[in-house]
Coordinates of C-alpha atoms in Angstrom, one line a residue:
Chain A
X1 CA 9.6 -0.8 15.5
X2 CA 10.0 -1.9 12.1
X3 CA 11.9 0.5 10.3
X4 CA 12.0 0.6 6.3
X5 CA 14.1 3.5 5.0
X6 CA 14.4 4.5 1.2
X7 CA 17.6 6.7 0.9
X8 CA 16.2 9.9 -1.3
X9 CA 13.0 11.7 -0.3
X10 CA 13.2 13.6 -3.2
X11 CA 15.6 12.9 -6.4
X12 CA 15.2 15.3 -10.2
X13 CA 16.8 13.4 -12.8
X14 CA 17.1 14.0 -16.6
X15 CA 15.4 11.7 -19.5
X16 CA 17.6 8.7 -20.4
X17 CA 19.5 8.4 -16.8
X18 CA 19.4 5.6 -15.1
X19 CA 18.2 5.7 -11.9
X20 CA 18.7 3.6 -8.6
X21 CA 16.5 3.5 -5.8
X22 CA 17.8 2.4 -2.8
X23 CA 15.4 0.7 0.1
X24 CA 16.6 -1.0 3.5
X25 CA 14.7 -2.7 6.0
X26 CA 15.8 -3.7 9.6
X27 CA 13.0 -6.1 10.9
X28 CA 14.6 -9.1 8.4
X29 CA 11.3 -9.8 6.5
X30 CA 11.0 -12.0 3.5
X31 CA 8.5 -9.8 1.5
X32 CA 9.9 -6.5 -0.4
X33 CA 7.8 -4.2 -2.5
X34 CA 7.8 -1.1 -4.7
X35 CA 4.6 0.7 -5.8
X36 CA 3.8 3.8 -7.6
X37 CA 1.7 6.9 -6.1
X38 CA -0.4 9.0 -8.7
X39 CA -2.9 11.3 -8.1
X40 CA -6.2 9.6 -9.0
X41 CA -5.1 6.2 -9.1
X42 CA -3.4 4.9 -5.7
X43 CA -1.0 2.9 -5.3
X44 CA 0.4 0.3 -8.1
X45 CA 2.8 -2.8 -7.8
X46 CA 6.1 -2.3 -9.5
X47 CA 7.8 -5.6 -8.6
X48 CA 8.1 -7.7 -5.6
X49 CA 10.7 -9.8 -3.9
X50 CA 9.5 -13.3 -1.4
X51 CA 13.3 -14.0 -0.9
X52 CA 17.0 -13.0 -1.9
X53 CA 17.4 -13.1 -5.7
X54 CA 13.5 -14.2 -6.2
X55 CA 11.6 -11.1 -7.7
X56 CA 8.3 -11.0 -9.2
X57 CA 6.5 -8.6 -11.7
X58 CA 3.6 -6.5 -10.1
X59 CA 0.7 -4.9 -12.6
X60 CA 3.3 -2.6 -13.9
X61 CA 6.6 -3.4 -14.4
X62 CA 7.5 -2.0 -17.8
X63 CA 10.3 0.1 -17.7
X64 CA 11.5 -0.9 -14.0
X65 CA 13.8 -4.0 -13.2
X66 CA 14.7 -4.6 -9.4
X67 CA 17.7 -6.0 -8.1
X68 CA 17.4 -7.9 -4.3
X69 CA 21.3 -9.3 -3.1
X70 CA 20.8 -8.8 -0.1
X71 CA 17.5 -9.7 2.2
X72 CA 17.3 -6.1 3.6
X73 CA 17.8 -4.3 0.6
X74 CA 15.6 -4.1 -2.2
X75 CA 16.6 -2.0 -5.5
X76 CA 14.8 0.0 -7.7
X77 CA 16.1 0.6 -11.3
X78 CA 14.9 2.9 -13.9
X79 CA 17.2 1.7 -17.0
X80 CA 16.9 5.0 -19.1
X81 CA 14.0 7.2 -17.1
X82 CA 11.1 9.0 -18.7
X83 CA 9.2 11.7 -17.9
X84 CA 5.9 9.2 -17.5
X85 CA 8.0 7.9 -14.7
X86 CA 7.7 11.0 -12.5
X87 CA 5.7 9.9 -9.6
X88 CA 6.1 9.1 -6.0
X89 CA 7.6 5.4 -5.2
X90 CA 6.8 3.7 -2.0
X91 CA 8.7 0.5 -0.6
X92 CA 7.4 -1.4 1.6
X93 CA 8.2 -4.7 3.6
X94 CA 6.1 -7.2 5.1
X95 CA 6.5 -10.4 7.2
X96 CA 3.0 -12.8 5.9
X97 CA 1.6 -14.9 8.2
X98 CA -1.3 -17.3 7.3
X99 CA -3.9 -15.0 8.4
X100 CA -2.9 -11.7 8.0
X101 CA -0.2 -9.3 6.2
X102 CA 1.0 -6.1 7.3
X103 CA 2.8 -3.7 5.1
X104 CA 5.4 -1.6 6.6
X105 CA 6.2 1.5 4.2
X106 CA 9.4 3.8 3.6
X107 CA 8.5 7.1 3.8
X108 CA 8.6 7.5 -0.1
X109 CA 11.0 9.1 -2.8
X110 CA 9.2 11.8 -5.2
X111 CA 10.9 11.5 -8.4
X112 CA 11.0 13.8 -11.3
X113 CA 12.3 13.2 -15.0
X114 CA 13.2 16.4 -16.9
Chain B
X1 CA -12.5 -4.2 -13.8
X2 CA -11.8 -3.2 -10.9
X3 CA -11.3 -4.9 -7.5
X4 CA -11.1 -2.2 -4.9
X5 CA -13.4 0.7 -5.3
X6 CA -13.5 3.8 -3.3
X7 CA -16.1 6.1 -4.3
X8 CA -15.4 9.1 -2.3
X9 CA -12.6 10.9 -3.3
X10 CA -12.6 13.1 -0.7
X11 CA -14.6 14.0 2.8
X12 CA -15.8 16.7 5.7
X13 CA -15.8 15.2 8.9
X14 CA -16.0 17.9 12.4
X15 CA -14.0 17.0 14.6
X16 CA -15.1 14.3 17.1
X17 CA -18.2 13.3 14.9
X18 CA -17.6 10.0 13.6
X19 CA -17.3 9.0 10.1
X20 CA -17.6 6.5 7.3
X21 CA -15.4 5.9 4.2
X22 CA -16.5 3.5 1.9
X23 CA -14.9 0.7 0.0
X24 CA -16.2 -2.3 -2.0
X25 CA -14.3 -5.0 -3.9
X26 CA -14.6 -7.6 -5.8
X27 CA -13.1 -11.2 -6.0
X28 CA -13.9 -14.9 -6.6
X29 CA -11.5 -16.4 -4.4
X30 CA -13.3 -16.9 -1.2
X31 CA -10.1 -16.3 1.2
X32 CA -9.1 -12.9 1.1
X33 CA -8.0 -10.1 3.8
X34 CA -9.1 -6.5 4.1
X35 CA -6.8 -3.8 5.0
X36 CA -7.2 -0.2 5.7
X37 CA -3.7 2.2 5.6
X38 CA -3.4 5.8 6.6
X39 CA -1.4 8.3 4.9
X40 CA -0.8 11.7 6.2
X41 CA 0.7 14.7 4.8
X42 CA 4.3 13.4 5.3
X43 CA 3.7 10.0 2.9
X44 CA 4.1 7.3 5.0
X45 CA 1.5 5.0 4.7
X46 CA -0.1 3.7 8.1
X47 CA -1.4 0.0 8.9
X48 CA -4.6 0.6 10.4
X49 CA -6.9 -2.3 10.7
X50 CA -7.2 -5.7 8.6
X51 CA -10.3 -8.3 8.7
X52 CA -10.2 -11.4 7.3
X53 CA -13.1 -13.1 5.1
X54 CA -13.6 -15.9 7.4
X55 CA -13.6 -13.7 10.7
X56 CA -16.7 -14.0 12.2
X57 CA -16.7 -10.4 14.0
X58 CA -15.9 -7.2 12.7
X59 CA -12.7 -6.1 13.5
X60 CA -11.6 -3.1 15.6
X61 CA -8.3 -0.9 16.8
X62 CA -9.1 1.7 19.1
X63 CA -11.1 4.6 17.2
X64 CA -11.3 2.1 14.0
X65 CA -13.8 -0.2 13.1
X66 CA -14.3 -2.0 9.9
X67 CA -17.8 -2.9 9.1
X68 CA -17.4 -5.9 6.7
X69 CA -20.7 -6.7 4.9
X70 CA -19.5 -9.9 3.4
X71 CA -22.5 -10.5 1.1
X72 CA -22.4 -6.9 -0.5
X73 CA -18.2 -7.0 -0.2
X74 CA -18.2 -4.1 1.4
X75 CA -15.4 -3.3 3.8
X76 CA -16.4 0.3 5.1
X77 CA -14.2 2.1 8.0
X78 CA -15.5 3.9 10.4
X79 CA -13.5 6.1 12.4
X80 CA -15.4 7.5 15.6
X81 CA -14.3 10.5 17.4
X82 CA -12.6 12.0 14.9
X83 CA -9.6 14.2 15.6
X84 CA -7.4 17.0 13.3
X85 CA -4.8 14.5 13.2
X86 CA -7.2 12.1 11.5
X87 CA -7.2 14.5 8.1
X88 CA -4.9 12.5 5.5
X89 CA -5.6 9.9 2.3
X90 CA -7.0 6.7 3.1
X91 CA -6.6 3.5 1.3
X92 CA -8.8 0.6 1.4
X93 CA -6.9 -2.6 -0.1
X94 CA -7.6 -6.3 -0.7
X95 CA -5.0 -9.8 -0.8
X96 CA -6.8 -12.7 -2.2
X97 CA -4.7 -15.8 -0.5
X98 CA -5.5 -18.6 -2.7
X99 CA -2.1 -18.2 -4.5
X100 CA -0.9 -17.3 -1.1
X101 CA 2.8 -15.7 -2.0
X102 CA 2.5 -16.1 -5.7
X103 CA 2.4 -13.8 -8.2
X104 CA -1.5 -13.2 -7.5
X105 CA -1.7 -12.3 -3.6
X106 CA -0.7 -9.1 -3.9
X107 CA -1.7 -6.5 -2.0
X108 CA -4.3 -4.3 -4.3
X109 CA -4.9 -0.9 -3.3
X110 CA -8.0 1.5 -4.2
X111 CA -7.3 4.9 -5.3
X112 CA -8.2 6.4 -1.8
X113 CA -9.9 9.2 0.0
X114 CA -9.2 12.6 1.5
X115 CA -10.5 12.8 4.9
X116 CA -10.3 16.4 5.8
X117 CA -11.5 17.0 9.5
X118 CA -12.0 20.6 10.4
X119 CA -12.1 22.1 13.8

């Protein structure tokens, strides 16, 4: 089974840190992902990555940058957190075929600025 | 505007009635796929069932059935039989595949529903 594993399920940090979040998948798929979970509005694209070193913004990407060296591992960065930041972030990897596309998600990190 | 809409934000089901949670979306590009993901208590979110715009039937996984009314995009799922373990958010999405890879296929996601199914 396809395994994607983000390495905090829960992580507090103060206004102005910066903040990595870490996500590794096994199953060496080209596709990475990170959304945003809030209440009311479902899920929202933070970035994406098709390939190593290839990124691409997602709806919104203000305040995030992403970092993907390696083809397993696809980083999340909050340069200098915020409280509107506080939210649950997903990753999620996929392998596209012509037809179809199936996500595979990390079980999620809840994050909280103070 | 917006291009998934799930109108319920939350529903009753008893257990092992069957039930219907709704989704609609809107798109020009006439290739696009239709996905439904679970996603229980614990966060993980759960392929369940995709259907493509071309497919000719509806598709089906076990207990999960998408009824895909192509003409009124609608992409409803119907889950028969419902058990307690069927009670989490459900999220109905949409990848438009003209710019297959680019920028615009991603993966849009409604803002879900709350299936609650009570014993």
């Amino acid at each position: 089974d396809v395994k994607v594993t983000q390495s905090s399920r829960y992580l507090v940090k103060r206004t102005g840190e910066k903040v990595f979040l870490e996500c590794v998948q096994d199953m060496d798929h080209e596709n990475m992902f990170w959304y945003r979970q809030d209440p009311g509005l479902g899920l929202r694209l933070i970035y994406f990555s098709y390939d190593v070193k290839m990124k691409e913004k997602g709806d919104i990407p203000e305040g995030y940058s992403v970092s993907r060296e390696k083809k397993e591992r696809f980083s999340l960065i909050l340069e200098s957190a915020s409280t509107n930041q506080t939210s649950m972030y997903l990753c999620a990897s996929s392998l596209i075929t012509a037809t179809n596309e199936k996500l595979f998600f990390g079980s999620g990190t809840q994050l909280s600025v103070l | 505007a917006q291009k998934i809409t799930q109108t319920q934000p939350g529903m009753f089901v008893q257990e092992k009635e069957a039930v219907t949670l709704d989704c609609t979306y809107d798109t020009s590009d006439p290739s696009y796929g239709l996905f439904w993901y679970k996603q229980p208590s614990s966060g993980e979110m759960i392929f369940l069932i995709y259907q493509g715009s071309y497919d000719q039937q509806n598709a089906t996984e076990g207990r999960y059935s998408l009824n895909f009314q192509k003409a009124r995009k609608s992409a409803n799922l119907v889950i028969s039989a419902s058990q307690l373990g069927d009670s989490a958010m459900y999220f109905c999405a949409m990848r438009e595949m003209t710019n297959y890879g680019g920028s615009q296929g991603n993966l849009i996601f409604g803002k879900g529903t709350k299936l609650s199914v009570k014993p």
